[in-house]
Each structure stands twice: as C-alpha cells, then as structure tokens.
Short mmCIF file of C-alpha atoms and ligand atoms in Angstrom, two decimals:
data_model
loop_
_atom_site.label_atom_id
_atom_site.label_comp_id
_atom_site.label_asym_id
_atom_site.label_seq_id
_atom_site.Cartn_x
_atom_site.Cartn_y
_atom_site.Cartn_z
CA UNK A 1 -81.48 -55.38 -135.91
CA UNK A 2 -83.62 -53.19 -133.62
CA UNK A 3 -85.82 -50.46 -135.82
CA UNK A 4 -85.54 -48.05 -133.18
CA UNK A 5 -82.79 -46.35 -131.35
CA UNK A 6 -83.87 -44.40 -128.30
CA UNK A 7 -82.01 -41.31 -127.05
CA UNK A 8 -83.01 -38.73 -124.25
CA UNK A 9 -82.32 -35.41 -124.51
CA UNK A 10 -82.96 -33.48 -121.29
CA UNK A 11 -86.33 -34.60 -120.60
CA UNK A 12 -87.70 -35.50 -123.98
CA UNK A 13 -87.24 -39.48 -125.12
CA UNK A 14 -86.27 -39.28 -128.87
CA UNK A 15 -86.12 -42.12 -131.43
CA UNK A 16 -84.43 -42.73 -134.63
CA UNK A 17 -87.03 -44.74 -136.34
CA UNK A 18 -85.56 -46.89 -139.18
CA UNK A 19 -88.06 -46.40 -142.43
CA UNK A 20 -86.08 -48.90 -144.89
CA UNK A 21 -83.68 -48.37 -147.09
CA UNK A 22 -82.82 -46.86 -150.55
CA UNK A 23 -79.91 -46.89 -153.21
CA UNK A 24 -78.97 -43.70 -155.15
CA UNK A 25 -76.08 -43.16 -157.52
CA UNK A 26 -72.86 -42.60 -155.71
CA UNK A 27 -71.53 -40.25 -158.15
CA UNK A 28 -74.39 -38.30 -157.41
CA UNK A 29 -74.41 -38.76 -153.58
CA UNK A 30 -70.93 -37.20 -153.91
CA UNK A 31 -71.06 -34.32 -156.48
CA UNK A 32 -66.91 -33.11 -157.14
CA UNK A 33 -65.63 -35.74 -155.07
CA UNK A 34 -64.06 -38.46 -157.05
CA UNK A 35 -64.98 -42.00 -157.50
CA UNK A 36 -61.59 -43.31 -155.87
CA UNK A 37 -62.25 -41.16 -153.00
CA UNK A 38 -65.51 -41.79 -151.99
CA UNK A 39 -66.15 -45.59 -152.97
CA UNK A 40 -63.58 -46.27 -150.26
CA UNK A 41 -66.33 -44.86 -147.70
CA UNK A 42 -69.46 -46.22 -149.30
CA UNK A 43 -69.06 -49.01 -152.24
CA UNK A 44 -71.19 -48.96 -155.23
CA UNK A 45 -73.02 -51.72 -156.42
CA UNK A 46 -73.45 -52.92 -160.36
CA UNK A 47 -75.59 -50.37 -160.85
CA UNK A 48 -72.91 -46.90 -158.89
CA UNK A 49 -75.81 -47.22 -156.58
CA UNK A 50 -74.82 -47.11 -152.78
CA UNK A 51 -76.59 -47.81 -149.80
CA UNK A 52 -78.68 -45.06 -147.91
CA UNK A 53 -80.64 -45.35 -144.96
CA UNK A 54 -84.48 -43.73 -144.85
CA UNK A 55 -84.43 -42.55 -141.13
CA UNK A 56 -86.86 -40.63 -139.13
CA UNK A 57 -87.01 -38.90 -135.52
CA UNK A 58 -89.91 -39.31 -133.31
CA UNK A 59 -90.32 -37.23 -130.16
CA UNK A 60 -92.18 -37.34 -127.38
CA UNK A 61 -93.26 -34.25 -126.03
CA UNK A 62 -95.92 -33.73 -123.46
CA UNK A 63 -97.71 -31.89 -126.86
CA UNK A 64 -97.89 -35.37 -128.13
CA UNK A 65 -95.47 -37.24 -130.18
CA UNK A 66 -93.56 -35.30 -133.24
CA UNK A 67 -92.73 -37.19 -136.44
CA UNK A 68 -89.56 -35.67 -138.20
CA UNK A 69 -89.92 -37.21 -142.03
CA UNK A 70 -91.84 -40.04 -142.94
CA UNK A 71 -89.42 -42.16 -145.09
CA UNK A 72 -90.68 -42.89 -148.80
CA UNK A 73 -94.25 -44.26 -148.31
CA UNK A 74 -96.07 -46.98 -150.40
CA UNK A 75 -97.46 -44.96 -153.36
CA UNK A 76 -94.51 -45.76 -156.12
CA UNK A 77 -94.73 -48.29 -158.94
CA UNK A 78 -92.29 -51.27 -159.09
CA UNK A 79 -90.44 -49.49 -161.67
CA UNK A 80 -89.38 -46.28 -159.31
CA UNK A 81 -88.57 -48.91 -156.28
CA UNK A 82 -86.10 -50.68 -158.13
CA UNK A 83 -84.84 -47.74 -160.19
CA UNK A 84 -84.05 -46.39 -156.28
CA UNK A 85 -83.79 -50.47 -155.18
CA UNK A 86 -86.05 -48.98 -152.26
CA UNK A 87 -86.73 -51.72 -149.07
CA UNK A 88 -89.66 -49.92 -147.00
CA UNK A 89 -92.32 -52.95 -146.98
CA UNK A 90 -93.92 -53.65 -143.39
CA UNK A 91 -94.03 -57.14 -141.90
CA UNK A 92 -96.66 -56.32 -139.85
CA UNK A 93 -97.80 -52.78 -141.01
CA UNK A 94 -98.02 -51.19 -144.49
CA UNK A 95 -94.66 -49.72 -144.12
CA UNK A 96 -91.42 -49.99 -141.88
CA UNK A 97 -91.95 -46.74 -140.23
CA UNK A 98 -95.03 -48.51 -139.18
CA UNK A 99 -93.57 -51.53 -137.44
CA UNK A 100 -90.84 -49.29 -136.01
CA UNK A 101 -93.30 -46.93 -134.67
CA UNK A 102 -95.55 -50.23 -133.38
CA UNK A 103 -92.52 -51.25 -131.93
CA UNK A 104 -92.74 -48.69 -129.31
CA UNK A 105 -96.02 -48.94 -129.01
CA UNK A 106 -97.84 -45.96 -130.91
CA UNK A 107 -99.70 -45.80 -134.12
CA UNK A 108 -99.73 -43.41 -136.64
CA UNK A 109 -103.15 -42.27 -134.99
CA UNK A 110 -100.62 -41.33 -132.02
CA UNK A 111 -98.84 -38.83 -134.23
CA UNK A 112 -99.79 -35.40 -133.20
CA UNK A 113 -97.20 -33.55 -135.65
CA UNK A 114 -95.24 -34.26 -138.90
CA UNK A 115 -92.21 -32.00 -139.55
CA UNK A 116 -90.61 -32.10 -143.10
CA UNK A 117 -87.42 -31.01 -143.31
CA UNK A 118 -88.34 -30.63 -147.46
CA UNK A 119 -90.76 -31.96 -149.52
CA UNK A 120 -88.43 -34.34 -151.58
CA UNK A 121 -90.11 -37.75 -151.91
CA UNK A 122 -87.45 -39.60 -149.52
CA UNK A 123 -88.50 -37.77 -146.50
CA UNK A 124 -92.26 -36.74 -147.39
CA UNK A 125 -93.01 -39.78 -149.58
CA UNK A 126 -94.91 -41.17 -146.34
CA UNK A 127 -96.89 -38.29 -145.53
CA UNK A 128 -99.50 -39.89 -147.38
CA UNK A 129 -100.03 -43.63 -148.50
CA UNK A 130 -102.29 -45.99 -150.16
CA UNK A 131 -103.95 -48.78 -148.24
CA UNK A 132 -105.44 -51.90 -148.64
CA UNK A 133 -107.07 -53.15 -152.00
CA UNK A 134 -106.45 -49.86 -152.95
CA UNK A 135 -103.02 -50.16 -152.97
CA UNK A 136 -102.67 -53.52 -155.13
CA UNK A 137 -105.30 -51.88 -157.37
CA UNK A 138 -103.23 -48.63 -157.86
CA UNK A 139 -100.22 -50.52 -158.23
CA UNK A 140 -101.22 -52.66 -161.16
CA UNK A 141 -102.73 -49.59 -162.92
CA UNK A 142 -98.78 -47.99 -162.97
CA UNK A 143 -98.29 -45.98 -159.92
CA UNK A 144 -98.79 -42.90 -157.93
CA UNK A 145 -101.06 -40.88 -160.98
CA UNK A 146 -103.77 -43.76 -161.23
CA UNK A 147 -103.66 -43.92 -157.18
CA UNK A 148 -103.71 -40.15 -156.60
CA UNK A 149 -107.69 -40.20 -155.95
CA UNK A 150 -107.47 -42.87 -153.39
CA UNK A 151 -104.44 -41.37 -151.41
CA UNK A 152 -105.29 -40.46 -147.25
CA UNK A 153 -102.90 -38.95 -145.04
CA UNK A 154 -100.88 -41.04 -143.39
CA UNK A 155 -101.25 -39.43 -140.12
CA UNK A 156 -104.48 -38.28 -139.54
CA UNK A 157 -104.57 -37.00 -136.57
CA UNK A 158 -101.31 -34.96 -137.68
CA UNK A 159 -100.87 -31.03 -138.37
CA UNK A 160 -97.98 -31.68 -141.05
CA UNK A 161 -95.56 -28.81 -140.94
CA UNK A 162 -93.05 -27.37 -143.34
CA UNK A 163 -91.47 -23.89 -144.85
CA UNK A 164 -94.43 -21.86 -146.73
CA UNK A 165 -91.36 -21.43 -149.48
CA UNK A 166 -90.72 -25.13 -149.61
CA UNK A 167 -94.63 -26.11 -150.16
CA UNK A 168 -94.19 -23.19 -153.20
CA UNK A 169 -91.38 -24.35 -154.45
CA UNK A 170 -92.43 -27.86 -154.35
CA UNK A 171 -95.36 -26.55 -156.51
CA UNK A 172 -93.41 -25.18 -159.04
CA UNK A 173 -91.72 -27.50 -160.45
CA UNK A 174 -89.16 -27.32 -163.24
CA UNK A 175 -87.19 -29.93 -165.50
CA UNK A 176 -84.88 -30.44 -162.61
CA UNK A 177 -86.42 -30.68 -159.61
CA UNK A 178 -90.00 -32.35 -160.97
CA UNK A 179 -88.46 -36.34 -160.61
CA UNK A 180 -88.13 -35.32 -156.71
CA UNK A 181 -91.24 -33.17 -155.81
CA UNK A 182 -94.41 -35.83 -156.37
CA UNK A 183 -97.71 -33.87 -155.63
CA UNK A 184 -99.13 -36.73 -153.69
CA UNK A 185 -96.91 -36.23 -151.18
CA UNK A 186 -98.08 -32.73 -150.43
CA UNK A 187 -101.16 -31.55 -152.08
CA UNK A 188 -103.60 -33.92 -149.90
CA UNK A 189 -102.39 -32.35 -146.67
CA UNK A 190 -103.20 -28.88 -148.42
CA UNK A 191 -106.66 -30.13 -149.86
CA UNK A 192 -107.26 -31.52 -145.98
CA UNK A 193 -106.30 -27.85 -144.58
CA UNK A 194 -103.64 -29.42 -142.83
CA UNK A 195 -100.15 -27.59 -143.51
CA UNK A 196 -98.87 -25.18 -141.28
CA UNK A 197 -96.80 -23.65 -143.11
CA UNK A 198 -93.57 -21.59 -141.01
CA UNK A 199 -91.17 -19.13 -142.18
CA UNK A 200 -87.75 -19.24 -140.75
CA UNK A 201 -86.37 -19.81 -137.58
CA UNK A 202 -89.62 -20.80 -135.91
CA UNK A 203 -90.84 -22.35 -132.50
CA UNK A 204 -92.73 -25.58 -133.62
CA UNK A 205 -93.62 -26.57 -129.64
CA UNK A 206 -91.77 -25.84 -126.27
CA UNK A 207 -88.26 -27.58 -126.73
CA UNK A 208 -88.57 -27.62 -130.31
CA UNK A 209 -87.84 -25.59 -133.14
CA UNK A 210 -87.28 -25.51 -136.98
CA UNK A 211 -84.11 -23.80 -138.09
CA UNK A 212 -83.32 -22.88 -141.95
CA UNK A 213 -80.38 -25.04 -143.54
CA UNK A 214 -80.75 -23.96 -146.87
CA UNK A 215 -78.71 -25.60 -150.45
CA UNK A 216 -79.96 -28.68 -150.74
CA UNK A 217 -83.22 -26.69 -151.37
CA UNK A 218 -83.72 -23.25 -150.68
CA UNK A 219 -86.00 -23.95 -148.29
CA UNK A 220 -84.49 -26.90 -146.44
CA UNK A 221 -84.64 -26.86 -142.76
CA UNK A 222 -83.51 -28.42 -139.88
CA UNK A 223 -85.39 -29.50 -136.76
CA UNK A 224 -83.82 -28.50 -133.20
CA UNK A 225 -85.01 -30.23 -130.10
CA UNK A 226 -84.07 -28.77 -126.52
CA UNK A 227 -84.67 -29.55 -123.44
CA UNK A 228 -82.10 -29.12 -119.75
CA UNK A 229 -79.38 -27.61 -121.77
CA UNK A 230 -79.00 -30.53 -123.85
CA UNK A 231 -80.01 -30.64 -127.72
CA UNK A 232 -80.49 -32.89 -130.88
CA UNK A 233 -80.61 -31.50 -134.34
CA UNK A 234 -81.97 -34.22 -137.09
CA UNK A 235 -80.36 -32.47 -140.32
CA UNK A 236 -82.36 -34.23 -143.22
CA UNK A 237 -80.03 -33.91 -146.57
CA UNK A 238 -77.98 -30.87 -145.34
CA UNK A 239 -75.10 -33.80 -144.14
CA UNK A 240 -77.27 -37.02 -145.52
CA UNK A 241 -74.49 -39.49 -143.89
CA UNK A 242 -71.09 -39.43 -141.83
CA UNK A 243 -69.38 -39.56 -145.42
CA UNK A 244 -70.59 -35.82 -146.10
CA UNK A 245 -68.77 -34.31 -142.91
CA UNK A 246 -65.76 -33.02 -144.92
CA UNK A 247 -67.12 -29.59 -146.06
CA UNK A 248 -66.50 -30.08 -149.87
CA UNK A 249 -68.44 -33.45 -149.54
CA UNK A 250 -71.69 -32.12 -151.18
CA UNK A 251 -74.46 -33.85 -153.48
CA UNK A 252 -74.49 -32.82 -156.64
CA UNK A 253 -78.54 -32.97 -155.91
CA UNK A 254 -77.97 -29.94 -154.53
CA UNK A 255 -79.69 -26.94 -156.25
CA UNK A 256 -77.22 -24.33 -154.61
CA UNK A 257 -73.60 -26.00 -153.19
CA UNK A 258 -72.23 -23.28 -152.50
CA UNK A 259 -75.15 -22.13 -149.69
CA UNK A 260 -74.75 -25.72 -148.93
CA UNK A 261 -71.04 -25.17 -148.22
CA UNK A 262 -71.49 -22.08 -146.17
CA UNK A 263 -74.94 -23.53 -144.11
CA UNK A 264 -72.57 -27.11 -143.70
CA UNK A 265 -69.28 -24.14 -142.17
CA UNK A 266 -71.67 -22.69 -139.73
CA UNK A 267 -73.74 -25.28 -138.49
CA UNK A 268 -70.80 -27.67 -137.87
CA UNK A 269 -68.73 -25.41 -135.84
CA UNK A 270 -71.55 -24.48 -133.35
CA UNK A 271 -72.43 -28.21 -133.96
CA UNK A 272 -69.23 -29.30 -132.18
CA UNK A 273 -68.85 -26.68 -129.89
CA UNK A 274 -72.07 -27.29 -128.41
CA UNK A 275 -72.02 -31.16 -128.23
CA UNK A 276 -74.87 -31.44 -130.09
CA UNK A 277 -76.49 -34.73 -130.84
CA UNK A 278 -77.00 -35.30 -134.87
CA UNK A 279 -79.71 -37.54 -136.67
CA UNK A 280 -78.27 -38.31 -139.97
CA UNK A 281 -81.21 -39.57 -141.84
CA UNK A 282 -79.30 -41.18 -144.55
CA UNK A 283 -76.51 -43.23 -143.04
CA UNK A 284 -76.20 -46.72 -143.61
CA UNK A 285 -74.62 -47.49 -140.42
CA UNK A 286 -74.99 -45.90 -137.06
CA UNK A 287 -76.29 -42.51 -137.51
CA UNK A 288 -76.81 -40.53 -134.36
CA UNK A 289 -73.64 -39.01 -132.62
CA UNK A 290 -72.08 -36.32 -131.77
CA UNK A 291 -69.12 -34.65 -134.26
CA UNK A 292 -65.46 -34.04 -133.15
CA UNK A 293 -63.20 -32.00 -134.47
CA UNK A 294 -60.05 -34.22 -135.48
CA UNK A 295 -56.93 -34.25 -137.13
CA UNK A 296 -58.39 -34.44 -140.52
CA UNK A 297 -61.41 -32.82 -139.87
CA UNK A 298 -64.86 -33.40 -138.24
CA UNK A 299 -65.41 -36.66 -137.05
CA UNK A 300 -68.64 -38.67 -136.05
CA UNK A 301 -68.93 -40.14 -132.78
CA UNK A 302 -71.34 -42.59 -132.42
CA UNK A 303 -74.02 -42.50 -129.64
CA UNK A 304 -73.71 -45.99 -129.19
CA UNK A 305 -75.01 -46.31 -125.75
CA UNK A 306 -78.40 -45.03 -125.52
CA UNK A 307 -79.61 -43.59 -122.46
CA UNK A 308 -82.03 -45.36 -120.30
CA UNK A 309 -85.57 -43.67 -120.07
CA UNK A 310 -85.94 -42.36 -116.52
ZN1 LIG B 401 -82.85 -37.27 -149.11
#
C-alpha cells in the first residue's frame, strides 16, 4: 500500500499522508448509536477497539509546503501504544509520517507550516518527538514526563498554527479532557515562540484558510484549501470516518454533540452542494471523496482516481 495519495485541487498538489494507525473503543467512536448498528460498519476487536486511520494533508503551496496534523508522534510509553494498539513506527524514518513525507521527496526540514485542527494527541502528538538515544532512554524511564526535557519540534523550520482558544483550552485541563491534551505536544512550540495562534475564520496563506467546526472541542477547526474554483476541506474529528456521515453518528468524545450536530447539518449541505473534496483523517479505508446526497442519506464517494500532476 502506497503512504501517499495525491490529489490536485486547482493548482495546488495535495496529499493524504498516511501516519499509521490507531484502535479506539467503538462504543466510544459511536456515542448513542448502538453496538448492532455500528459494528456492521466497523468490527470491534477482543478488546471493542476498532480500526482508525492517523491521516494527514500536506500541501504544496508556492508559500512552501503546509502540514495539516502530524499523526501521534513517538513520545508515548509502550503502555499508552497498546492501550490505543497505535502502529506509527518508521522503516526508514522515526515515524510513518516521515517515510510518507520521504516518499515524495521532502523532509520535515521542508515543512514551512503545521496546522492543527486541535490539540488532541492523535493529530498534534507529532508536533514534537524524541530522537535518537534519547528516545530509547526516555522510553525505558516510562514515557512522555521523563522525556519532556529532551523533546524538539518536529518541524523546525515550521510556524505551527492553531485557535488561540484551543492552545487555552488545551492548557486547562480538567478530569475529562486531561488523558487527551499532553503538554508536550504543545508547550515546546510556545516555549520556541512558535504558535500563531488565529481566531476564527482566518486566512492561513493565499488558497488556504482555517474555518471553525466546533463540538468535538470548542475550538476545533477545519482547514479549507482553494484554488480555480475547486476546494478540499480536511475535517479532523468533526466526521473522523465515512461511518460518521449520518448526522446522529457522533463520538461520545465529544465535549458538546449537540454543536457537533448542528456544525456536522451545515457543513455537509454546503459540503455537497459545492462538490467539495473531504480528507477524513480517521478512516480505515479510502478516505478522500466527495459526499452525495442519497437515498438514505449522505454518501461518500471515493476519489479513487487521483489526478495527474500537471
Ligand atoms: Zn482524533
């Protein structure tokens, strides 16, 4: 299997980097839905875990190239990869998102701009990493606490960008959100003055744009990239697979459903009337299409015939 899947959109080449893999309980994937229903769609394994996909968007824009997410990273202990059975390792860098992004031919020194969509440690967790010794080292001494002094940003030529609420919010962490927001995913790119931070509906660079898709968090955003009337929209954990289209198909991770609910109404319908291209960053299987508005519902409609560069 290919890590990359490359997609034009006007004049911008776009592609869906595969970062590895994860497992998180399907119960909790699917909030009010019940078992019967959704393991038909997505089958558990011994442990209700089902399979989710850690994918990120790279763009390349005459700005330089724009990273959308960075998959989980390398800082976790053994225990936290196999609580979240998590599949990220590099054969020939530290992580996949490195030998997907080598397999285009840049490095992460190529990466001019990170966009989170949050700050949850599935789609920030490789904003920074641990390498080397350093990383053996940290992981014998029990994880991400003993390694914090000896974590670098991943990206270091990178201005990391995210919602000024989100950073907050990441910082103030409660009894329910803590297990998800892990400092050393953020606070280095804050102690490296390196965040810049936007608020709302923003333009991030020419052609591409950040646009608020709050409930998941209340800060959650989507990113929006433009270019000769056509667009792609990578939609982090707002719709985290094809499984989620059906409006009432919401995590129970999410802190506010019901904004989830009402961002999910909107977004979809202008989604599908504008033939919009989706990134859905957790989907097992293909996961970049357009949606169609069927008989039952939205649909997902595979891009399965990427577009040539040129
Ligand atoms: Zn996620």
């Amino acid at each position: 299997m290919s890590l990359v899947q490359t997609f034009r959109i006007g004049a911008l080449t776009c592609h869906a980097l595969d970062a590895g893999t994860q497992r998180l309980d399907g119960g909790a994937m699917f909030g009010v839905v019940p078992k019967p229903l959704w393991e038909r769609r997505a089958p558990p394994d011994e442990r209700n875990r089902i399979p989710l996909a850690l994918r990120c968007l790279l763009v390349e824009h005459e700005a330089g190239l724009v990273l959308v997410d960075t998959g989980v990273g390398n800082k976790e202990n053994d225990k936290f990869l196999d609580i979240y059975a998590v599949e990220n390792h590099g054969v020939h860098g530290v992580t996949l998102l490195d030998d997907a992004t080598a397999s285009i031919g840049f490095t992460a020194h190529d990466i001019k701009y990170v966009i989170n969509t949050h700050l949850h440690f599935d789609h920030a967790g490789g904003n920074t990493l641990i390498r080397g010794e350093r990383a053996a080292i940290a992981g014998a001494a029990g994880g991400a606490g003993a390694a914090e002094t000896a974590v670098e940003l991943a990206f270091p030529n990178a201005t990391y960008v995210v919602q000024r609420g989100e950073l907050e919010f990441a910082r103030h962490r409660n009894e329910r959100t803590a297990a998800s927001y892990l400092p050393p995913n953020f606070e280095p790119i804050a102690a490296a003055g390196r965040w810049r931070l936007v608020e709302g509906e923003q333009e991030v660079l020419p052609g591409i744009r950040v646009l608020p898709t709050p409930g998941h968090v209340p800060h959650h955003q989507s990113i929006v990239v433009e270019s000769a009337g056509e667009t792609a929209c990578f939609i982090g954990d707002l719709i985290p697979t094809v499984a989620h289209l059906p409006l009432p198909w919401i995590m129970a991770y999410d802190l506010h459903p019901l904004v989830t609910l009402e961002t999910k109404r909107r977004f979809l319908a202008g989604a599908e009337r504008d033939g919009w291209v989706l990134i859905f960053e957790h989907e097992p299987g293909p996961g970049v299409g357009r949606v169609g508005l069927g008989k039952h519902g939205y649909e997902f409609l595979a891009l399965d015939t990427p577009v040539g560069r040129g």
